[in-house]
Coordinates of C-alpha atoms and ligand atoms in Angstrom, one line a residue:
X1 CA 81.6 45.9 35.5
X2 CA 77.9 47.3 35.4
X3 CA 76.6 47.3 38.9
X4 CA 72.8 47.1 40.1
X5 CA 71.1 49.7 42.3
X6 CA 71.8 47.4 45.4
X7 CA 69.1 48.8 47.2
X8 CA 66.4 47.3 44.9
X9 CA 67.5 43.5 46.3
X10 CA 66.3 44.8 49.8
X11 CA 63.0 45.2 48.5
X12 CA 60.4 42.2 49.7
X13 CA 59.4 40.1 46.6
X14 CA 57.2 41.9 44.3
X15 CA 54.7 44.8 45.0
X16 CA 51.7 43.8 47.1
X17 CA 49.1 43.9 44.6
X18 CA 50.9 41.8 41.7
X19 CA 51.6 39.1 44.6
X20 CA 47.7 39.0 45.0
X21 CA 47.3 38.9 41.5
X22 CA 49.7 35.9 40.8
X23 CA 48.2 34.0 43.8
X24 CA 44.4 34.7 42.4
X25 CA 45.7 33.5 38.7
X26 CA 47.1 30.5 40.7
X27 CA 44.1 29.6 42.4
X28 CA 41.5 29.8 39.7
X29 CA 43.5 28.6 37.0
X30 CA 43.5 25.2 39.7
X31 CA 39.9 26.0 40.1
X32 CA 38.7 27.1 36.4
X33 CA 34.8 27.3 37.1
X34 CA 34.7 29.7 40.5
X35 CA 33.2 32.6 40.3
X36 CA 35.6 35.2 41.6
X37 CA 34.7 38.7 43.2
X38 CA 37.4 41.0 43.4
X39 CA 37.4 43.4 46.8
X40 CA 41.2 43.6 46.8
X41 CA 42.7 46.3 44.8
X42 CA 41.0 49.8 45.1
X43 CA 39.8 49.8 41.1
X44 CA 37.0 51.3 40.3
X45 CA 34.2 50.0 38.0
X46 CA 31.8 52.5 37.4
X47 CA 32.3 54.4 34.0
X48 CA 33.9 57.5 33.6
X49 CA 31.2 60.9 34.7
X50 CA 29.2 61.8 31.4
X51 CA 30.4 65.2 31.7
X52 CA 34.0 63.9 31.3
X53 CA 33.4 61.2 28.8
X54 CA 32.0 64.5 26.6
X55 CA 34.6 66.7 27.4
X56 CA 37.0 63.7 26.7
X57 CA 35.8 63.8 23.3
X58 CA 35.2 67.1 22.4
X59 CA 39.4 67.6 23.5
X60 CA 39.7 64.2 21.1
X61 CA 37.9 66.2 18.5
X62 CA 39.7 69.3 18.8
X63 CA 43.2 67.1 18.3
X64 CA 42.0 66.0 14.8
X65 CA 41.5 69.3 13.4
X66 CA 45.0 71.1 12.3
X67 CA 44.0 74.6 13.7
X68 CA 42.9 73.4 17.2
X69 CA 45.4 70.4 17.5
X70 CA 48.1 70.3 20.6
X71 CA 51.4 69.2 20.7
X72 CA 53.7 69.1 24.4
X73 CA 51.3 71.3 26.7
X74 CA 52.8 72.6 29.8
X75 CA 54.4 70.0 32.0
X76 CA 52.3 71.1 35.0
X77 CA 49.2 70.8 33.3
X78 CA 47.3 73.6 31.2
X79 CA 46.5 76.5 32.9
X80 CA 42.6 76.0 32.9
X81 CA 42.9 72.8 35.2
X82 CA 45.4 74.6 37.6
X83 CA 42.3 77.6 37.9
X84 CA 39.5 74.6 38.6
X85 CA 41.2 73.1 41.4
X86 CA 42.3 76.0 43.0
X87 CA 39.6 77.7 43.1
X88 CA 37.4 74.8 44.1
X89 CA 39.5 72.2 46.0
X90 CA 41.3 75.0 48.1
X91 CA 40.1 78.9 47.7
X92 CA 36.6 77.9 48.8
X93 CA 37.5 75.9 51.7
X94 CA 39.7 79.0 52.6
X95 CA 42.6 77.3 51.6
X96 CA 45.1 79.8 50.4
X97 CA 46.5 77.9 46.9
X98 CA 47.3 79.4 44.2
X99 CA 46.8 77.7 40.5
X100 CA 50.7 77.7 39.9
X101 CA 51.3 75.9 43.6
X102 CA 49.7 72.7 41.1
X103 CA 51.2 70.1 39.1
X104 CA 49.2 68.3 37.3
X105 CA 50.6 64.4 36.9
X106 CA 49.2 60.8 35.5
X107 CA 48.4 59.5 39.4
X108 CA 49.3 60.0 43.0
X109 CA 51.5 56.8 43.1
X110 CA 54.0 58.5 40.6
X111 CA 53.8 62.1 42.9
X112 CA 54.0 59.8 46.3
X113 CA 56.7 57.8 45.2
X114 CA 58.2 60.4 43.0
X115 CA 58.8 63.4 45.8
X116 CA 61.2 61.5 48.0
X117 CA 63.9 62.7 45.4
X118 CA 64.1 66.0 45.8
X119 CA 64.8 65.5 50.2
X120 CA 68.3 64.4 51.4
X121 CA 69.3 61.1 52.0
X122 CA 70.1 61.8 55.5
X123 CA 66.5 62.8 56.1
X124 CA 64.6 60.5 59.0
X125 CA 61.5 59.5 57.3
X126 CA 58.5 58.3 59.4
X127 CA 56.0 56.3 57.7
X128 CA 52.7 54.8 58.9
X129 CA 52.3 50.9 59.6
X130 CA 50.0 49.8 58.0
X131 CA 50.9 52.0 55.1
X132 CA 50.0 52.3 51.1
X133 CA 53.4 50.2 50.1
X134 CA 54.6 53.1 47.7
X135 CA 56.2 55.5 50.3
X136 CA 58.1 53.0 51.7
X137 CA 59.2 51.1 49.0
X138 CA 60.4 54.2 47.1
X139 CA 62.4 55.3 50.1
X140 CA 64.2 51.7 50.0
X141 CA 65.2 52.2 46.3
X142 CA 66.2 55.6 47.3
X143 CA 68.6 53.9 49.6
X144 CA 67.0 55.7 53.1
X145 CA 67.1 52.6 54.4
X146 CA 68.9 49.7 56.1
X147 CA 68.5 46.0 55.9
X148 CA 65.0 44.3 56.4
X149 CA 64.5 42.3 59.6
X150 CA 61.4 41.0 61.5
X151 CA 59.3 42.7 59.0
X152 CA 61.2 46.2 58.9
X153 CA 63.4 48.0 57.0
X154 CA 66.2 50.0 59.2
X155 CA 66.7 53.8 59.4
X156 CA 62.8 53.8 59.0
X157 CA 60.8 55.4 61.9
X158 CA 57.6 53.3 61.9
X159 CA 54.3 54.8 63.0
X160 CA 52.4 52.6 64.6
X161 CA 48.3 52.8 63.8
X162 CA 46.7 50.2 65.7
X163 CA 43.0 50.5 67.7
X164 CA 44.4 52.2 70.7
X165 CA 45.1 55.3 68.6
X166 CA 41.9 55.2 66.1
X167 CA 44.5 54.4 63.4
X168 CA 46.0 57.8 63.6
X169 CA 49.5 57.8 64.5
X170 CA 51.0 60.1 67.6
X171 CA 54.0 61.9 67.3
X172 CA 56.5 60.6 66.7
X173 CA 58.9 60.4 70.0
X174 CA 62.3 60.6 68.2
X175 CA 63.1 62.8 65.6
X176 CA 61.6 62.6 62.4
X177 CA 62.0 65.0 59.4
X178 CA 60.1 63.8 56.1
X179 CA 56.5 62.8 57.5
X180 CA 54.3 60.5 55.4
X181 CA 50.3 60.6 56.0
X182 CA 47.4 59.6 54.4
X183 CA 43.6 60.5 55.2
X184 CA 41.1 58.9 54.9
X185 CA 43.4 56.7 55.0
X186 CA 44.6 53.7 53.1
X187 CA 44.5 51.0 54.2
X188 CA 42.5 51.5 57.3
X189 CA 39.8 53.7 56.3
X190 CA 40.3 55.6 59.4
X191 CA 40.2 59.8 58.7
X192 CA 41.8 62.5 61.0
X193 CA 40.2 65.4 63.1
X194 CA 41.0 68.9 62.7
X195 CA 42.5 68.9 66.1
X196 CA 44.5 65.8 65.0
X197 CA 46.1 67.4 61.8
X198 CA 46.8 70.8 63.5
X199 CA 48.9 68.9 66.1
X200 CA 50.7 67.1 63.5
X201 CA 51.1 70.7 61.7
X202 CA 52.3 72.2 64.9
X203 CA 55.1 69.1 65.0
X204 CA 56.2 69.9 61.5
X205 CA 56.6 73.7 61.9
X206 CA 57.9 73.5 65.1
X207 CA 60.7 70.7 64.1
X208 CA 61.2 72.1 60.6
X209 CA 60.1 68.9 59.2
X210 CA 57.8 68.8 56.4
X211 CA 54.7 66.7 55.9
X212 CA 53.8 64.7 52.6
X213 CA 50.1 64.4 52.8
X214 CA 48.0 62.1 50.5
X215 CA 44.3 63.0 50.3
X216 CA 43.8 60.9 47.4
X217 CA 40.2 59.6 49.0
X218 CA 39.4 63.2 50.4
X219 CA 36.0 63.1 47.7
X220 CA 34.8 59.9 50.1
X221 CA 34.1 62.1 53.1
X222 CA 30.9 63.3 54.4
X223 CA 31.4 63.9 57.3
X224 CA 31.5 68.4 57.3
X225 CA 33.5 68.7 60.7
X226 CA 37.0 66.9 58.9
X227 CA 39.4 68.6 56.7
X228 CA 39.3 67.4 53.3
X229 CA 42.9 69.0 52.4
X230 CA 45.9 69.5 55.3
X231 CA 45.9 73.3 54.1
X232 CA 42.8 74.0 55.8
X233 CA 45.1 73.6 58.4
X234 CA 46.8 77.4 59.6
X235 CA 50.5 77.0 58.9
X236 CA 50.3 74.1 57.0
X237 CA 51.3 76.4 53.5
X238 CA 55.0 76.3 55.1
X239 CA 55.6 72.7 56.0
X240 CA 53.2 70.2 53.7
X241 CA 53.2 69.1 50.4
X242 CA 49.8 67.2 49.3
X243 CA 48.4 64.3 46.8
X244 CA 45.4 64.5 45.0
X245 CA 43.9 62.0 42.4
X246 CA 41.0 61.9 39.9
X247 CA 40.9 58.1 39.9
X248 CA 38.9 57.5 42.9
X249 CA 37.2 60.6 42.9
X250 CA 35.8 60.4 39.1
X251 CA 37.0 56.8 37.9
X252 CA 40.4 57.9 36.1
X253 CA 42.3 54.6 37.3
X254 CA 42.2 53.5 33.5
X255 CA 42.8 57.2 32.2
X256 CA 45.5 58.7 34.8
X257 CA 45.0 62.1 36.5
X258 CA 46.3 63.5 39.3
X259 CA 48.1 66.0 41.1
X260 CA 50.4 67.5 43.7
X261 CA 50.6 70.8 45.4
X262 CA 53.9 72.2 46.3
X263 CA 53.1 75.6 48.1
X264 CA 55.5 77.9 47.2
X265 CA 56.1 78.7 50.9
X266 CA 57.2 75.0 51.8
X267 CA 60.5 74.7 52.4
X268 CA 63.5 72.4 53.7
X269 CA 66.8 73.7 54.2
X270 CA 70.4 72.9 52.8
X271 CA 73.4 71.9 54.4
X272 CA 74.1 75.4 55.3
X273 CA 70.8 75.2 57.5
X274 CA 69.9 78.0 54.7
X275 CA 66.0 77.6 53.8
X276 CA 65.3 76.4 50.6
X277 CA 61.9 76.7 48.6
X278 CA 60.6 73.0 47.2
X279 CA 58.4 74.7 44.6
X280 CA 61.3 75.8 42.3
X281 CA 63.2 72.5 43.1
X282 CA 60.1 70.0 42.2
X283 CA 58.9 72.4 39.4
X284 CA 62.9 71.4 37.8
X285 CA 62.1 67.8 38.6
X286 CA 58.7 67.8 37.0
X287 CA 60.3 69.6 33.7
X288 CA 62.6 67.2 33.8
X289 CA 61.4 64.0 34.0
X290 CA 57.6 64.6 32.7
X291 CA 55.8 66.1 29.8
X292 CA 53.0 66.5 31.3
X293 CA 49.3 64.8 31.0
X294 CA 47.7 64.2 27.5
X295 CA 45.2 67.1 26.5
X296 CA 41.9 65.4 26.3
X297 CA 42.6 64.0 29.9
X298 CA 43.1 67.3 31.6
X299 CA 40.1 68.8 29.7
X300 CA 38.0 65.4 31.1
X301 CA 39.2 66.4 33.9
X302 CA 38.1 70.1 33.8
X303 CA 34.7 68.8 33.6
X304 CA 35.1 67.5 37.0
X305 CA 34.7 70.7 38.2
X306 CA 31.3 71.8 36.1
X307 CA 27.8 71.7 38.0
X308 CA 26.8 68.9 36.0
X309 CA 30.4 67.0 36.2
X310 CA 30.8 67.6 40.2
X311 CA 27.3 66.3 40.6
X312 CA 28.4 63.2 38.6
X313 CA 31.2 62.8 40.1
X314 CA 29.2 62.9 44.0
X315 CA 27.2 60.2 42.6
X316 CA 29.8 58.0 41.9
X317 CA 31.3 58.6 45.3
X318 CA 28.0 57.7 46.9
X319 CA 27.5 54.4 45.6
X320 CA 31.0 53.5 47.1
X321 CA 29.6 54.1 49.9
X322 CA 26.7 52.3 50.0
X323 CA 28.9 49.6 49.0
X324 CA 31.1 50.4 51.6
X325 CA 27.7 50.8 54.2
X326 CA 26.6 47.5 52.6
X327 CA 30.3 45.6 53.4
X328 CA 30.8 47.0 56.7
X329 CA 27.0 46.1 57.9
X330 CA 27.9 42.6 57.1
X331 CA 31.3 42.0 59.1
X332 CA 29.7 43.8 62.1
X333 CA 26.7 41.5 62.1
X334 CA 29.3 38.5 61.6
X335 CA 31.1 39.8 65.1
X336 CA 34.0 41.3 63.5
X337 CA 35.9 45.1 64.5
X338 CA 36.0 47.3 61.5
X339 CA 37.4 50.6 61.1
X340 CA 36.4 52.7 58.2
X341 CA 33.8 51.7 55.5
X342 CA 32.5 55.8 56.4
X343 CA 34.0 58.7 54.8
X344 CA 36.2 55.7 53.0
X345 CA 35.5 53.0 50.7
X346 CA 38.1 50.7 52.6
X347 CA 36.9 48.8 55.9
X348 CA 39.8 47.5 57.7
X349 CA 38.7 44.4 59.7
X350 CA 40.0 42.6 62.4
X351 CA 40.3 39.0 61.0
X352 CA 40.8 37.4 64.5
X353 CA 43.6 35.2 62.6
X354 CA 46.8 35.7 60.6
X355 CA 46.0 37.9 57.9
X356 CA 47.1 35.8 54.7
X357 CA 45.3 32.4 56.5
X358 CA 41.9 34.8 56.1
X359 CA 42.8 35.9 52.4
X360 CA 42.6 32.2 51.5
X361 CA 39.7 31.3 53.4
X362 CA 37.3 34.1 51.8
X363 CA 39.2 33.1 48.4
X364 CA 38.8 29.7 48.6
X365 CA 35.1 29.2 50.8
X366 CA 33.4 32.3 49.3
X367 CA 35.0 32.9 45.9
X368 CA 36.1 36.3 47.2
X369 CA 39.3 38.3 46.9
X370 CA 40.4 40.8 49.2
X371 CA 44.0 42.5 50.1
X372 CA 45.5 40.9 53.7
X373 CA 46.9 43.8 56.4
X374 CA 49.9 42.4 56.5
X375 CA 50.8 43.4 53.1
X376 CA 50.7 46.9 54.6
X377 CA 53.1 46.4 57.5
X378 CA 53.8 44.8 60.8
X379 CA 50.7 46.1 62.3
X380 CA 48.3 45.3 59.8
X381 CA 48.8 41.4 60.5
X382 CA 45.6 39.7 61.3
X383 CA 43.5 42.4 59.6
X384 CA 42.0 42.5 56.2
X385 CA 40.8 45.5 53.7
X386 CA 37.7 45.4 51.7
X387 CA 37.6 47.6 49.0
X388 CA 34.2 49.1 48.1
X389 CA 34.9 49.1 44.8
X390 CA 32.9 47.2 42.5
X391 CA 29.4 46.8 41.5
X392 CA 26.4 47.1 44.0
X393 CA 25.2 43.4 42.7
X394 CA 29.0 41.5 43.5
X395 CA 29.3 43.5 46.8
X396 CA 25.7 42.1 47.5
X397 CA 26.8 38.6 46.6
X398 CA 30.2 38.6 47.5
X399 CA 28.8 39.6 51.2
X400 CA 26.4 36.6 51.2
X401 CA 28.9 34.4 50.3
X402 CA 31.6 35.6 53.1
X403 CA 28.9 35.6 55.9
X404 CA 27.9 31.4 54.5
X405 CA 31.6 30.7 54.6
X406 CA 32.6 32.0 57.8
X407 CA 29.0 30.6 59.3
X408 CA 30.7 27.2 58.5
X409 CA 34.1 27.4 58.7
Ligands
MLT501 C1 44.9 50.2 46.6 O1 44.1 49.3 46.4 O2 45.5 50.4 47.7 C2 45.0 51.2 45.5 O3 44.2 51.0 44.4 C3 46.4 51.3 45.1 C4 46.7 52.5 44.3 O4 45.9 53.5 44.2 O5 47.7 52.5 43.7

């Protein structure tokens, strides 16, 4: 008899964002003429960069003619991407990566929820709460964890994020020894120090544990004094593994970019207590399982990195932020404690209620849609996340409308 992956029925109804969905479709399809603005899911709306839209079709171009066309490239991405971010995402913020540390992949969610496989079932895995659902949910598939009660899985060491810590965990006080983070983080906006990281880097060299670092909203920073990538960090080349993504940075959500950098100094160790490189180990996964990103998107890509693309691509981060600016303004004039909305495009507010109660309220008295905390974890309820993300003109209206509907509710 064919059996199921037992795991999977552990898993809490459906992913948080399709439950949003579903209830939305619910509610306007009961409400058919309401004007609804969408602050939930972090999608972006602004076209894709000029400079990438032309690259995109020169690549296009180049794949209808028989003597430049491309079949299977490389399934870590073509050599001339690997260069680009190396040399700019890393080498000149003396980051020491080199272009074959890189694997190019169609977005971080696949990498995040993807790397778990090549770490031991045995591993202890921490995990922020609140937390991006992924690295949790692909650890329960996985089978790292026990039965869900009171809102937790077991076998899970939880990090707590709450105000008392800025939304940056502390270290862990048992032992942990597969560490997720994400900075600027989602959901809570909140970004870590220097300091912060090189403690956390400390931890993980000093308790051979190894760090999975998502910096998929590293382009919304502005502020010069925080590290953009974990390997600014001295040491962290031995013990982290980090996420990057093009979709927030240059509006790939629809067109799928991303990629993952697996130093080829990281490493775990067998059962033997024998050190083993991850490089060579993900590198066979990636062969494996992926054949790589289309051509045309890697070169749209590429043009990221030109004057005229990087430019483009600042710009696009900046109105996100004024967004952000805009929506964060708002729910501190309405009385409201907010974390991020600066160096983010999430602000993570303290609803004062039970998180989902506030979802429907904004839905129902303002027409607006946005994600409730406790869709992120046990200490995200009675928050909510804006998402920046959408045009300057609904962020405008959809702000008016939350600060009428709270005003009379
Ligand atoms: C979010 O809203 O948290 C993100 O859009 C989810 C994602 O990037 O997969």
């Amino acid at each position: 008899m064919i059996r199921i992956n037992h795991h999977y029925l552990k898993l809490q109804s459906s992913y948080l964002f399709s439950d949003i969905a579903k209830r939305v479709a619910a509610y306007q399809e009961a409400n058919p003429g309401k004007d609804i603005i969408r602050l939930g899911i972090g999608d972006v709306t602004l076209p894709l960069p000029p400079a990438c839209i032309e690259a995109f079709h020169r690549a296009v171009d180049e794949m209808a003619d028989s003597k430049t066309f491309r079949g299977y490239g490389p399934e870590q991405g073509y050599g001339f991407l690997r260069e680009k971010i190396a040399q700019t995402d890393f080498r000149a913020r003396n980051a020491d990566i080199d272009p074959d540390e890189i694997f190019i992949s169609d977005g971080a969610k696949c990498d995040t929820g993807n790397i778990q496989e090549i770490f031991s079932h045995s591993n202890r895995v921490a995990i922020p709460d609140p937390v991006y659902p992924v690295y949790l949910d692909t650890n329960v598939m996985a089978g790292r964890t026990g039965a869900y009660r009171n809102g937790r899985y077991e076998n899970i060491i939880y990090m707590d994020s709450s105000r008392e810590n800025s939304f940056v965990p502390d270290l862990p006080k048992t032992p942990v020894d597969l560490i997720y983070m994400c900075f600027p983080n989602n959901p809570t906006g909140a970004v870590i120090t220097r300091e912060k990281l090189a403690q956390w880097v400390d931890y993980a060299v000093k308790t051979k544990s190894v760090i999975l670092y998502d910096a998929a909203y590293c382009a919304f920073v502005r502020d010069d004094t925080l590290p953009l990538s974990i390997y600014e960090i001295e040491g962290a080349r031995n013990v982290a593994i980090e996420f990057r993504s093009f979709s927030k940075t240059a509006g790939f959500t629809g067109v799928r970019c991303a990629y993952a950098v697996v130093p080829k100094t990281c490493a775990a160790y067998d059962k033997n207590g024998d050190k083993q490189y991850l490089h060579p180990l993900w590198n066979r996964r990636h062969t494996t399982k992926f054949n790589g990103v289309s051509y045309p998107v890697q070169r749209a890509a590429e043009a990221v990195y030109t004057e005229a693309g990087s430019r483009q691509t600042k710009e696009l981060a900046d109105y996100y932020l004024e967004n952000a600016r805009i929506i964060l303004q708002a729910m501190n004039e309405l009385g409201y404690e907010c974390t991020g909305g600066q160096n983010s495009p999430y602000i993570w507010i303290d609803g004062k209620t039970d998180s989902w109660g506030f979802f429907d309220l904004l839905l129902d008295k303002a027409g607006v849609v946005v994600t409730p905390g406790s869709g992120f974890g046990v200490c995200g309820e009675g928050y909510i996340r804006i998402s920046a993300f959408n045009s300057r003109e609904n962020v405008e209206t959809a702000m008016k409308r939350v600060k009428e509907a709270l005003a009379s509710a």
